[in-house]
PDB file of C-alpha atoms in Angstrom:
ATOM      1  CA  UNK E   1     -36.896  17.856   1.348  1.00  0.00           C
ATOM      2  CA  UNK E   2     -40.201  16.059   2.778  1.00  0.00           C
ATOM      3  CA  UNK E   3     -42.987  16.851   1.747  1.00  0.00           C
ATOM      4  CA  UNK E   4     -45.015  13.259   2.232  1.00  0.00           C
ATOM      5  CA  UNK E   5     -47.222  14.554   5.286  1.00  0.00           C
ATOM      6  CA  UNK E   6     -48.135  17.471   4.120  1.00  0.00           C
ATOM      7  CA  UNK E   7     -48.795  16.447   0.567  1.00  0.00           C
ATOM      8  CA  UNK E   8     -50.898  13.767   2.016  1.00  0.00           C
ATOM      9  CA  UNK E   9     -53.054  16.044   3.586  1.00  0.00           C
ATOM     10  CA  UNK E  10     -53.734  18.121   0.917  1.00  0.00           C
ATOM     11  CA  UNK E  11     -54.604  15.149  -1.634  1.00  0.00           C
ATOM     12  CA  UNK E  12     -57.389  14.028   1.181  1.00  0.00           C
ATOM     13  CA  UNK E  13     -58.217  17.403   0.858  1.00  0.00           C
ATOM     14  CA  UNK E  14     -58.720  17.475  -2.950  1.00  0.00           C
ATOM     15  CA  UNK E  15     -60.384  13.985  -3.024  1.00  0.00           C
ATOM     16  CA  UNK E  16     -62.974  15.573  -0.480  1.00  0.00           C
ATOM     17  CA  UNK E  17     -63.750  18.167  -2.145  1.00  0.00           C
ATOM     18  CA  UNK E  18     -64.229  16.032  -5.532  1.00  0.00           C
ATOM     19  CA  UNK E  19     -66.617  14.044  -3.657  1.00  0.00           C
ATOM     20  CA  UNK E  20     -68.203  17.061  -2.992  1.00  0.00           C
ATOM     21  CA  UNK E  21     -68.113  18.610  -6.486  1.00  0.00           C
ATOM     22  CA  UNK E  22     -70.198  14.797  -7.443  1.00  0.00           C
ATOM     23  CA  UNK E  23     -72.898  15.440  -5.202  1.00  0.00           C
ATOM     24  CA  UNK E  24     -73.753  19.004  -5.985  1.00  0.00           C
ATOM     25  CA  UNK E  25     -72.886  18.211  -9.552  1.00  0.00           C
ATOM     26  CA  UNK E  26     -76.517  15.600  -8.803  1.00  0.00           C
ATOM     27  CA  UNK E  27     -78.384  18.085  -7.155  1.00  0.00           C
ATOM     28  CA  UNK E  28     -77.833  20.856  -9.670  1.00  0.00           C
ATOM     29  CA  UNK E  29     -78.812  18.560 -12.702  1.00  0.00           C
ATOM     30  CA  UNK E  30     -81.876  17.029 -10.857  1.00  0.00           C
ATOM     31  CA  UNK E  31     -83.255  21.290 -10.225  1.00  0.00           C
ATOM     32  CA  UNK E  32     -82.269  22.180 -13.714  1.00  0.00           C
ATOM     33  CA  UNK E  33     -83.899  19.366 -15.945  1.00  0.00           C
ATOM     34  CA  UNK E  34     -86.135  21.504 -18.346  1.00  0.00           C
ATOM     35  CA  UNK E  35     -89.027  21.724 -16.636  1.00  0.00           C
ATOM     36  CA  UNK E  36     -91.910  24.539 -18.245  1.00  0.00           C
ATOM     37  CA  UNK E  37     -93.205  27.178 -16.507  1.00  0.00           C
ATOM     38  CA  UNK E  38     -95.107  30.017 -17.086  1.00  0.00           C
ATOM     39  CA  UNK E  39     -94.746  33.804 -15.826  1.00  0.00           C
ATOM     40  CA  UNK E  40     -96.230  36.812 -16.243  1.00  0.00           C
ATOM     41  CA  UNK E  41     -92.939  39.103 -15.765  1.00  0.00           C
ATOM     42  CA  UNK E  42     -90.967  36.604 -18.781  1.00  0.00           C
ATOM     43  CA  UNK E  43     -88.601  39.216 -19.525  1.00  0.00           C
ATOM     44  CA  UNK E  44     -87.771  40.224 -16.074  1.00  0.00           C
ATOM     45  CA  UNK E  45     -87.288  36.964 -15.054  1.00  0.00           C
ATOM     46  CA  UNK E  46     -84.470  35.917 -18.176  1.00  0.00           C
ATOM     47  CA  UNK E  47     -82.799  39.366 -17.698  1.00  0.00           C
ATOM     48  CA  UNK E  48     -82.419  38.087 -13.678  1.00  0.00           C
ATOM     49  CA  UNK E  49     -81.939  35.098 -14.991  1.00  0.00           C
ATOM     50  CA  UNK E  50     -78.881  35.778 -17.404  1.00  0.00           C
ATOM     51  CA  UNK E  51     -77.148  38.391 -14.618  1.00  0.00           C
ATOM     52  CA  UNK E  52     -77.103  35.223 -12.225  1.00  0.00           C
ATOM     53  CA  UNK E  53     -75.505  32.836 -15.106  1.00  0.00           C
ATOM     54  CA  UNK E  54     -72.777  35.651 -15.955  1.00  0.00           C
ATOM     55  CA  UNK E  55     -71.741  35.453 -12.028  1.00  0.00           C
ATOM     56  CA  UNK E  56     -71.436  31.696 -11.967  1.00  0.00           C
ATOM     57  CA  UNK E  57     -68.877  31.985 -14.913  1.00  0.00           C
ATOM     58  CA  UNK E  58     -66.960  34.535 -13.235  1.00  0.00           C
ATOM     59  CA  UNK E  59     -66.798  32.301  -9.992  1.00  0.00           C
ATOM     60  CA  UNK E  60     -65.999  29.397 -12.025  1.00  0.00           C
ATOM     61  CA  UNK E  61     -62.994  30.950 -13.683  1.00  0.00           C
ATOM     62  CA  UNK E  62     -61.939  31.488 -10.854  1.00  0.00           C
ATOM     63  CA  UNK E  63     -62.444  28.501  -9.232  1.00  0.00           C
ATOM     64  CA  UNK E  64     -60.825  26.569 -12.339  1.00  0.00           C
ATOM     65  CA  UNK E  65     -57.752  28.689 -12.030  1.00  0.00           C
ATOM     66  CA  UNK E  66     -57.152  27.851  -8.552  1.00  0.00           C
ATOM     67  CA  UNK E  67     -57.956  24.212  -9.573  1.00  0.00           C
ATOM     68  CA  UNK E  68     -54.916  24.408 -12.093  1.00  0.00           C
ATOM     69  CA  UNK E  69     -52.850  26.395  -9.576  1.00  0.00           C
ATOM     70  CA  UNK E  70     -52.944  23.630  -7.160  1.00  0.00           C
ATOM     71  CA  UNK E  71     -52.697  20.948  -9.637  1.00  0.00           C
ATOM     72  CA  UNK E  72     -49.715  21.949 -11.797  1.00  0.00           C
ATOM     73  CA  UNK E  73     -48.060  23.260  -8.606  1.00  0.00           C
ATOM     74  CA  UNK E  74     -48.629  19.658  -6.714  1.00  0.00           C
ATOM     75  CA  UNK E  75     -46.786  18.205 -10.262  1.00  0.00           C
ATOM     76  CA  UNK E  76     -44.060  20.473  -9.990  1.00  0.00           C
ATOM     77  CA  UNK E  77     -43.206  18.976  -6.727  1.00  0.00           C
ATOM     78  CA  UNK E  78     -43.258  15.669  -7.912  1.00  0.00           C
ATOM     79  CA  UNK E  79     -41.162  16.544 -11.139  1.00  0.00           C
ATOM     80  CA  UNK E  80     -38.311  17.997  -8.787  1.00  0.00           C
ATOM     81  CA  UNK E  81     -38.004  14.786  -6.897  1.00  0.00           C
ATOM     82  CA  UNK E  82     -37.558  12.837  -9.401  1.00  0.00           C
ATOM     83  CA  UNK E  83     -34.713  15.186 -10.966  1.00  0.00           C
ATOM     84  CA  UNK E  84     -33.353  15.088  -7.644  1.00  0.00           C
ATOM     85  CA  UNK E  85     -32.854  11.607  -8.099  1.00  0.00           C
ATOM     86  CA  UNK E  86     -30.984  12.137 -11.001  1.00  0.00           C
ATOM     87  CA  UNK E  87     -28.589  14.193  -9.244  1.00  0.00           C
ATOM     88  CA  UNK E  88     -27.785  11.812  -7.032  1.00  0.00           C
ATOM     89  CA  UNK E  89     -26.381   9.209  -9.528  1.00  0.00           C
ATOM     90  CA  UNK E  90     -23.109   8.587 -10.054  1.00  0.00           C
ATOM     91  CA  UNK E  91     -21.509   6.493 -13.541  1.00  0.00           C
ATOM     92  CA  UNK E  92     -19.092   4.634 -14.451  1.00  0.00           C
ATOM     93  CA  UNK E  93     -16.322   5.162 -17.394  1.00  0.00           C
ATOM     94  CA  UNK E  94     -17.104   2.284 -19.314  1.00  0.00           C
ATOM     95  CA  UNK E  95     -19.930   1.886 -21.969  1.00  0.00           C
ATOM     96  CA  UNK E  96     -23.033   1.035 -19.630  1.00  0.00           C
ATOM     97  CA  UNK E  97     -21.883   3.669 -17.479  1.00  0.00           C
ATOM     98  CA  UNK E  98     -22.066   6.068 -20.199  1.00  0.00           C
ATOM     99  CA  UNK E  99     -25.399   4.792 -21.541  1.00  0.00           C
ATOM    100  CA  UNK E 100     -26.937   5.316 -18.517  1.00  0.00           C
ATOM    101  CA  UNK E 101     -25.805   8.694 -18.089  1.00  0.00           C
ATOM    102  CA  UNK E 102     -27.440   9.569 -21.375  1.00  0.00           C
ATOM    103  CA  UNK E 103     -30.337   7.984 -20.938  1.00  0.00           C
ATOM    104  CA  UNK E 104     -30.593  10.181 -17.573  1.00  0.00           C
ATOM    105  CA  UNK E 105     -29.760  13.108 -19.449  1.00  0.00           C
ATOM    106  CA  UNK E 106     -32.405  12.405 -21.974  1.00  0.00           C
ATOM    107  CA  UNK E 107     -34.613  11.555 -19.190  1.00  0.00           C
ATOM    108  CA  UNK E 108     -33.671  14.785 -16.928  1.00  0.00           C
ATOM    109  CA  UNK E 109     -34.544  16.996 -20.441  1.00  0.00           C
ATOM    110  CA  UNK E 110     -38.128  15.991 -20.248  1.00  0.00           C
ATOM    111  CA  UNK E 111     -38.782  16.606 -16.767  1.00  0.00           C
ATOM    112  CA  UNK E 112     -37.377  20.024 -17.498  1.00  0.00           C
ATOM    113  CA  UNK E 113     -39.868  20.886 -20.205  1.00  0.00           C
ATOM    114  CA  UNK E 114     -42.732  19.270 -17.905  1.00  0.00           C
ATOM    115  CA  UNK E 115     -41.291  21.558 -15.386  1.00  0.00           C
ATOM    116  CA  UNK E 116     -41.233  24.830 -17.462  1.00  0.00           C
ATOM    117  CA  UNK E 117     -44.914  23.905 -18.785  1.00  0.00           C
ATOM    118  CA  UNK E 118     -46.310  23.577 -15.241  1.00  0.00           C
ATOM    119  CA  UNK E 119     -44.218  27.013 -13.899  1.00  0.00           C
ATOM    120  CA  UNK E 120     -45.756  28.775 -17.037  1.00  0.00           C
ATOM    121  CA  UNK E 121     -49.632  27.456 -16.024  1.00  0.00           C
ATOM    122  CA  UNK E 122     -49.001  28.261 -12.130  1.00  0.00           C
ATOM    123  CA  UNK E 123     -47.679  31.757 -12.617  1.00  0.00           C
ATOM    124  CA  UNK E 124     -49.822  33.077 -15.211  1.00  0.00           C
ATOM    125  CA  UNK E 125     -53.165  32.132 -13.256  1.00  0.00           C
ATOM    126  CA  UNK E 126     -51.501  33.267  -9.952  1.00  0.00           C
ATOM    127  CA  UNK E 127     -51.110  36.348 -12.363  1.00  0.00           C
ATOM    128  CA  UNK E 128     -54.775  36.602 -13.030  1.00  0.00           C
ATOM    129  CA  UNK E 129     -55.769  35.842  -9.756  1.00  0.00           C
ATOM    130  CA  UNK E 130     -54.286  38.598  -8.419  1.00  0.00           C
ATOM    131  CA  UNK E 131     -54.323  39.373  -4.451  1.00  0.00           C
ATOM    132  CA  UNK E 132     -51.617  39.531  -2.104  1.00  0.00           C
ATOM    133  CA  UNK E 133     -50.872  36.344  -0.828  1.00  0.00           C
ATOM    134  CA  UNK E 134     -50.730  35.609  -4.827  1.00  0.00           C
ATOM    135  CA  UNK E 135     -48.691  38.595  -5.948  1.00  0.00           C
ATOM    136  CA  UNK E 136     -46.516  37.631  -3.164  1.00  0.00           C
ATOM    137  CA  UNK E 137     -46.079  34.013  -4.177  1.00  0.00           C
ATOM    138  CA  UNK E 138     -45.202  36.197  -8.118  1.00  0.00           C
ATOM    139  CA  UNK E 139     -42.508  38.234  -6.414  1.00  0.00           C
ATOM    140  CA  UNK E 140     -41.685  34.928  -4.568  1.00  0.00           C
ATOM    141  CA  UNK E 141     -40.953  33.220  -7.728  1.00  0.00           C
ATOM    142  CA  UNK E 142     -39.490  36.215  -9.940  1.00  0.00           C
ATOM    143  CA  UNK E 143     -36.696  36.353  -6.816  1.00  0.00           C
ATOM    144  CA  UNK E 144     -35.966  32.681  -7.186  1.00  0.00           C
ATOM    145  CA  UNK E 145     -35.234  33.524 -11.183  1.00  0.00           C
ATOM    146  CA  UNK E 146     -33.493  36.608 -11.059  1.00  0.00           C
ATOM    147  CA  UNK E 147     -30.601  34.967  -8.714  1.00  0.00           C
ATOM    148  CA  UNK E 148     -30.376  32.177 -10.945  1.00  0.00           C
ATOM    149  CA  UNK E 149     -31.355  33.720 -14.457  1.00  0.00           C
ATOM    150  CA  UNK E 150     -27.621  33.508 -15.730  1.00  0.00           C
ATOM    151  CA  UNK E 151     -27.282  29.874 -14.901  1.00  0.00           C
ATOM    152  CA  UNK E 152     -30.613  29.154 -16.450  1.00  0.00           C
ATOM    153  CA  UNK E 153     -29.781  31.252 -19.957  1.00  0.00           C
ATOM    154  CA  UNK E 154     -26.136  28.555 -19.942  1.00  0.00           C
ATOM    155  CA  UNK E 155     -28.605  25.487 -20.659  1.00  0.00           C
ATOM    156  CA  UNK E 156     -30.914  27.540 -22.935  1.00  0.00           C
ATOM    157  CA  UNK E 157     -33.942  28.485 -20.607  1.00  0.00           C
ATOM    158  CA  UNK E 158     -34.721  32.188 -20.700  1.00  0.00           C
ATOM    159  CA  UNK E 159     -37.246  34.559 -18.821  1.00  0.00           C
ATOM    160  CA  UNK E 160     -39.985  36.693 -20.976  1.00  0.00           C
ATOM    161  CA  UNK E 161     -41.087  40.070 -19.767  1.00  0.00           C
ATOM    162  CA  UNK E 162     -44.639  38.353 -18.559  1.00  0.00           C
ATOM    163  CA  UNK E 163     -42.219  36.629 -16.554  1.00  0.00           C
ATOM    164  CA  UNK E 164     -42.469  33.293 -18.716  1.00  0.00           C
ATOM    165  CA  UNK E 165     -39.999  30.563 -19.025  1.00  0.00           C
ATOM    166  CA  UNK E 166     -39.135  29.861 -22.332  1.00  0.00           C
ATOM    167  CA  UNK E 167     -37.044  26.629 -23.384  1.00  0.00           C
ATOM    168  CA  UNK E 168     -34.541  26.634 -26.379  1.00  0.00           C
ATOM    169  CA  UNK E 169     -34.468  23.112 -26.880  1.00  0.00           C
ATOM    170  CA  UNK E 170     -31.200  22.699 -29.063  1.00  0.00           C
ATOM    171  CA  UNK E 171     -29.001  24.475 -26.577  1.00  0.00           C
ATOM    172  CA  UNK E 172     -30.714  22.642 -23.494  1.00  0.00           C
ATOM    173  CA  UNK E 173     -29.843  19.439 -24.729  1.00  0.00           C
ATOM    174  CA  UNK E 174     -26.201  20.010 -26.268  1.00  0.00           C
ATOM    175  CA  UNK E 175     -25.474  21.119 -22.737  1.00  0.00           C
ATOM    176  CA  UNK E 176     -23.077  20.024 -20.403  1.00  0.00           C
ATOM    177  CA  UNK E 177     -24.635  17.556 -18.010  1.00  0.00           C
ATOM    178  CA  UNK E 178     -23.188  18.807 -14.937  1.00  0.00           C
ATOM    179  CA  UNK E 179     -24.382  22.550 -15.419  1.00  0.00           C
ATOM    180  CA  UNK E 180     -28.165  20.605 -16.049  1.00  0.00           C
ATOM    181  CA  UNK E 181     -27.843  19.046 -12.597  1.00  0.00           C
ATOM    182  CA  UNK E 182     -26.745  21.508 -10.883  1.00  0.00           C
ATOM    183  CA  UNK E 183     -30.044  23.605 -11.642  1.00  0.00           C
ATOM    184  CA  UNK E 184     -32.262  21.425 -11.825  1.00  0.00           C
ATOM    185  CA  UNK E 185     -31.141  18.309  -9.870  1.00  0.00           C
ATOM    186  CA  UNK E 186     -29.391  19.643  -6.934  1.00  0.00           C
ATOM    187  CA  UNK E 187     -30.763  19.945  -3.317  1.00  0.00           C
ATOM    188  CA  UNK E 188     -31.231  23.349  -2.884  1.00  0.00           C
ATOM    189  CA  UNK E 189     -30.515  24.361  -6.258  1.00  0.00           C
ATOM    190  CA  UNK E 190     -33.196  26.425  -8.778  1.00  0.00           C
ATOM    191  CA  UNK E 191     -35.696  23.892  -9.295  1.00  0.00           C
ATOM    192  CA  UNK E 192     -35.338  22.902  -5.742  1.00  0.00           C
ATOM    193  CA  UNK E 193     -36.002  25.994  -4.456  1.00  0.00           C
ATOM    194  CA  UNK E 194     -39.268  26.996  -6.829  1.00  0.00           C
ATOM    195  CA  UNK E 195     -40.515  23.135  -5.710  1.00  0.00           C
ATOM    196  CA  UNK E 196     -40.347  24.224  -2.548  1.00  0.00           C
ATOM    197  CA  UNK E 197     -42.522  27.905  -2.576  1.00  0.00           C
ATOM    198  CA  UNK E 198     -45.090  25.573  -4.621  1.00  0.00           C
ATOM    199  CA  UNK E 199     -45.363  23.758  -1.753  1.00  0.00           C
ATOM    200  CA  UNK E 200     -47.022  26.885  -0.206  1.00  0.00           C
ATOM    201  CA  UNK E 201     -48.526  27.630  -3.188  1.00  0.00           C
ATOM    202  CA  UNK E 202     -50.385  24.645  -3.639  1.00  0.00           C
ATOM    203  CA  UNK E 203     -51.654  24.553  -0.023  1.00  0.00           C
ATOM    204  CA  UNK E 204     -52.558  28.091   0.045  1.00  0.00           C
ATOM    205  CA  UNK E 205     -54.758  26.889  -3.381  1.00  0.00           C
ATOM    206  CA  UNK E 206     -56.403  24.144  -1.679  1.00  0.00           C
ATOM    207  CA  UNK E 207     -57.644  26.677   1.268  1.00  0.00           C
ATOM    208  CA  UNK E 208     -58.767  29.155  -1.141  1.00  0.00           C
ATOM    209  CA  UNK E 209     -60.392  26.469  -3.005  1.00  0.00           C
ATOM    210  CA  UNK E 210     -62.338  24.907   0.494  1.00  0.00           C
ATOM    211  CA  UNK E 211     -63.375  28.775   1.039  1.00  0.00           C
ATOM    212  CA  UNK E 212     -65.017  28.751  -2.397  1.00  0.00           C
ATOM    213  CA  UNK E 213     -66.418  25.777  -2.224  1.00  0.00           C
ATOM    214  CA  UNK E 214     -68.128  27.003   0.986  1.00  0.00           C
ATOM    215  CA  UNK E 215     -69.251  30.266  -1.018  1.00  0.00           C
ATOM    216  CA  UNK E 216     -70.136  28.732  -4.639  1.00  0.00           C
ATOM    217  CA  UNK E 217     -71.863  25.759  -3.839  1.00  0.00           C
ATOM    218  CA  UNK E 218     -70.933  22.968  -7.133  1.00  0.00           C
ATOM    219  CA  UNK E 219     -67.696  23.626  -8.851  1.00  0.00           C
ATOM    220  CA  UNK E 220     -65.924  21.814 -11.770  1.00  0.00           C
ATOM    221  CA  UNK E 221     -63.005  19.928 -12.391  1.00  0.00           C
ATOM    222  CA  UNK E 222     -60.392  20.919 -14.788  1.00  0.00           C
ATOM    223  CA  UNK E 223     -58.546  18.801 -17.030  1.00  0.00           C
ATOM    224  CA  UNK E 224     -54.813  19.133 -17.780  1.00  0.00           C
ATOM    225  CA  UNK E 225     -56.019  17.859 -21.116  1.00  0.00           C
ATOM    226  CA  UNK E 226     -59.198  19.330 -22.600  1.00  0.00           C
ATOM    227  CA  UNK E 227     -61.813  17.698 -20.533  1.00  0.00           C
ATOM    228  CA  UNK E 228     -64.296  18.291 -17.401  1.00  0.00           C
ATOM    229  CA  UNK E 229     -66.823  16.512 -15.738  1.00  0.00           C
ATOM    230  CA  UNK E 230     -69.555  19.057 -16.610  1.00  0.00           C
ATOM    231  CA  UNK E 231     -70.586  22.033 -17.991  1.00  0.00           C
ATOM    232  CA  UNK E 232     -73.497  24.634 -18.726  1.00  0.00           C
ATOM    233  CA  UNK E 233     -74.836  24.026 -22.311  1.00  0.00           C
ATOM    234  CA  UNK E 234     -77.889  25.488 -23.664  1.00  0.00           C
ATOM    235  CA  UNK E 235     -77.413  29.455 -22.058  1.00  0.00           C
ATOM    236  CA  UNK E 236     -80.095  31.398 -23.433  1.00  0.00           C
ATOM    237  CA  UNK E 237     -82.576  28.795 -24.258  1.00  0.00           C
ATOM    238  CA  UNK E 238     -85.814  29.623 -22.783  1.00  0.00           C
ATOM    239  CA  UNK E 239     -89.546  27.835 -22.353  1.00  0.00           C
ATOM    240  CA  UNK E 240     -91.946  30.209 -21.188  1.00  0.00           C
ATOM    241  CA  UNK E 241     -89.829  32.722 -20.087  1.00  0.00           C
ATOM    242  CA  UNK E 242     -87.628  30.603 -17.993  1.00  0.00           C
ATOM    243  CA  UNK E 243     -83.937  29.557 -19.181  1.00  0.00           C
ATOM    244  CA  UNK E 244     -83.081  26.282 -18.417  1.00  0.00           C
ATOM    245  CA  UNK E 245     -79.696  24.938 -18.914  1.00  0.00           C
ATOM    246  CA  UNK E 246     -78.458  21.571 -20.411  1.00  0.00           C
ATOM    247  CA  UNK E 247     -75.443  19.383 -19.135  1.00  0.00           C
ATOM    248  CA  UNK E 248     -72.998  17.242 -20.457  1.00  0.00           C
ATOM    249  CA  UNK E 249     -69.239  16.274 -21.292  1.00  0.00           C
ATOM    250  CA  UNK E 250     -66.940  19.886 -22.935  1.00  0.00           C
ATOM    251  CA  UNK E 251     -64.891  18.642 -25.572  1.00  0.00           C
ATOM    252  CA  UNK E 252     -63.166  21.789 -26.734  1.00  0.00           C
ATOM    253  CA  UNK E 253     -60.055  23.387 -25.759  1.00  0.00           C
ATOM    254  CA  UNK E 254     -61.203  26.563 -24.329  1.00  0.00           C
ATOM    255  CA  UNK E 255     -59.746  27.609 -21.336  1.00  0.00           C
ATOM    256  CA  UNK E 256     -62.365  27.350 -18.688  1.00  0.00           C
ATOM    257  CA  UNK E 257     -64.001  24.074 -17.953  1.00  0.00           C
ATOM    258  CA  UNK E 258     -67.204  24.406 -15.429  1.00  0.00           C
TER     259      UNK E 258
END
């Protein structure tokens, strides 16, 4: 499968709109410094105020999901080829040859995990999303498991009924090699066949994301790992009737980053 153009384009598109995301980031911070004012219609003005900030998160959760979305679905891709690679090795009978094998079995396990992690992430935001071209990318991916659901349950992976993978770890790694590959390292097989709609899905992310750029002015940038490059600290601090807002580096887990 080759993906290089196409995955080229879309990481120019990313790195745009990160450069993008760094100026307005500026612009914001420089209008929002904490300045005092003074106004006759105070409580008006927070009440407006407050209504406008409650907006901004609801367009940044959204914008963070489709952030994720494109992200997790982009490492998908690049978790399937290297499992492909996998598949294509062959090994000999001797001791190195079965050394190797293990240590591509062992190697294979963890890009299956990775794998299951990222297909978790994608599908539950393309859950809350919502929409048809993301429902359809759901029913896309809910096909793709139901055909190969009893192959998947042999080497311990099972579906919830929020349509979850779920990994049990023990049976996936006392299982037989061959039944591993052929789901997850074979050309055309499961995991070559989800890598493949998130291919769509991550390009149908980036244009939704370009659209709301357009729309939302500054976004954020979430972090697989509990970090983002800003966020709005301060909410419902107020000199003179006016809020101002506060910016610097989120260090919790929560889910949304903006």
């Amino acid at each position: 499968m080759n993906i290089n153009s196409s995955r080229i384009s879309l990481l120019r598109s990313r790195n745009l709109r990160s450069a993008r995301r760094s100026r307005a980031g500026k612009i914001i911070s420089s209008r929002t410094s904490g300045t005092s004012r003074t106004s006759s219609s105070s409580s008006t003005n927070r009440t407006k105020r407050t209504t406008s900030a409650s907006s901004s998160l609801t367009q940044t959760k959204q914008l963070a999901m489709y952030e994720r979305v494109e992200k997790y679905a982009s490492s998908i891709q690049t978790n399937v080829e290297s499992m492909l690679k996998i598949g294509k090795m062959s090994y000999t009978d001797d001791e190195t040859g079965k050394k190797a094998q293990e240590n591509d079995q062992n190697t294979l396990t963890k890009y299956i995990k990775n794998f299951v992690s990222d297909y978790n992430d994608v599908y539950n935001d393309l859950t809350d999303l919502g929409g048809g071209t993301n429902t359809a990318f759901k029913k896309s991916l809910d096909s793709i498991i139901a055909t190969n659901k009893t192959a998947l349950q042999e080497i311990g992976i099972t579906v919830s009924k929020s349509g979850e993978l779920t990994i049990d770890e023990k049976t996936l790694e006392a299982a037989d090699f061959d039944k591993v590959k052929a789901v997850f390292a074979k050309a055309g097989g499961f995991a070559d066949k989800v890598s493949a709609k998130m291919e769509s899905i991550e390009s149908s992310s980036a244009t939704s994301l370009t659209m709301l750029n357009k729309l939302y002015g500054a976004t954020s940038t979430y972090n697989k790992y509990g970090t983002s490059n800003s966020y709005f600290n301060g909410f419902g601090n107020y000199n003179n009737g006016y809020s101002y807002y506060n910016y610097g580096n989120y260090g919790s887990n929560s889910g949304w980053y903006f």
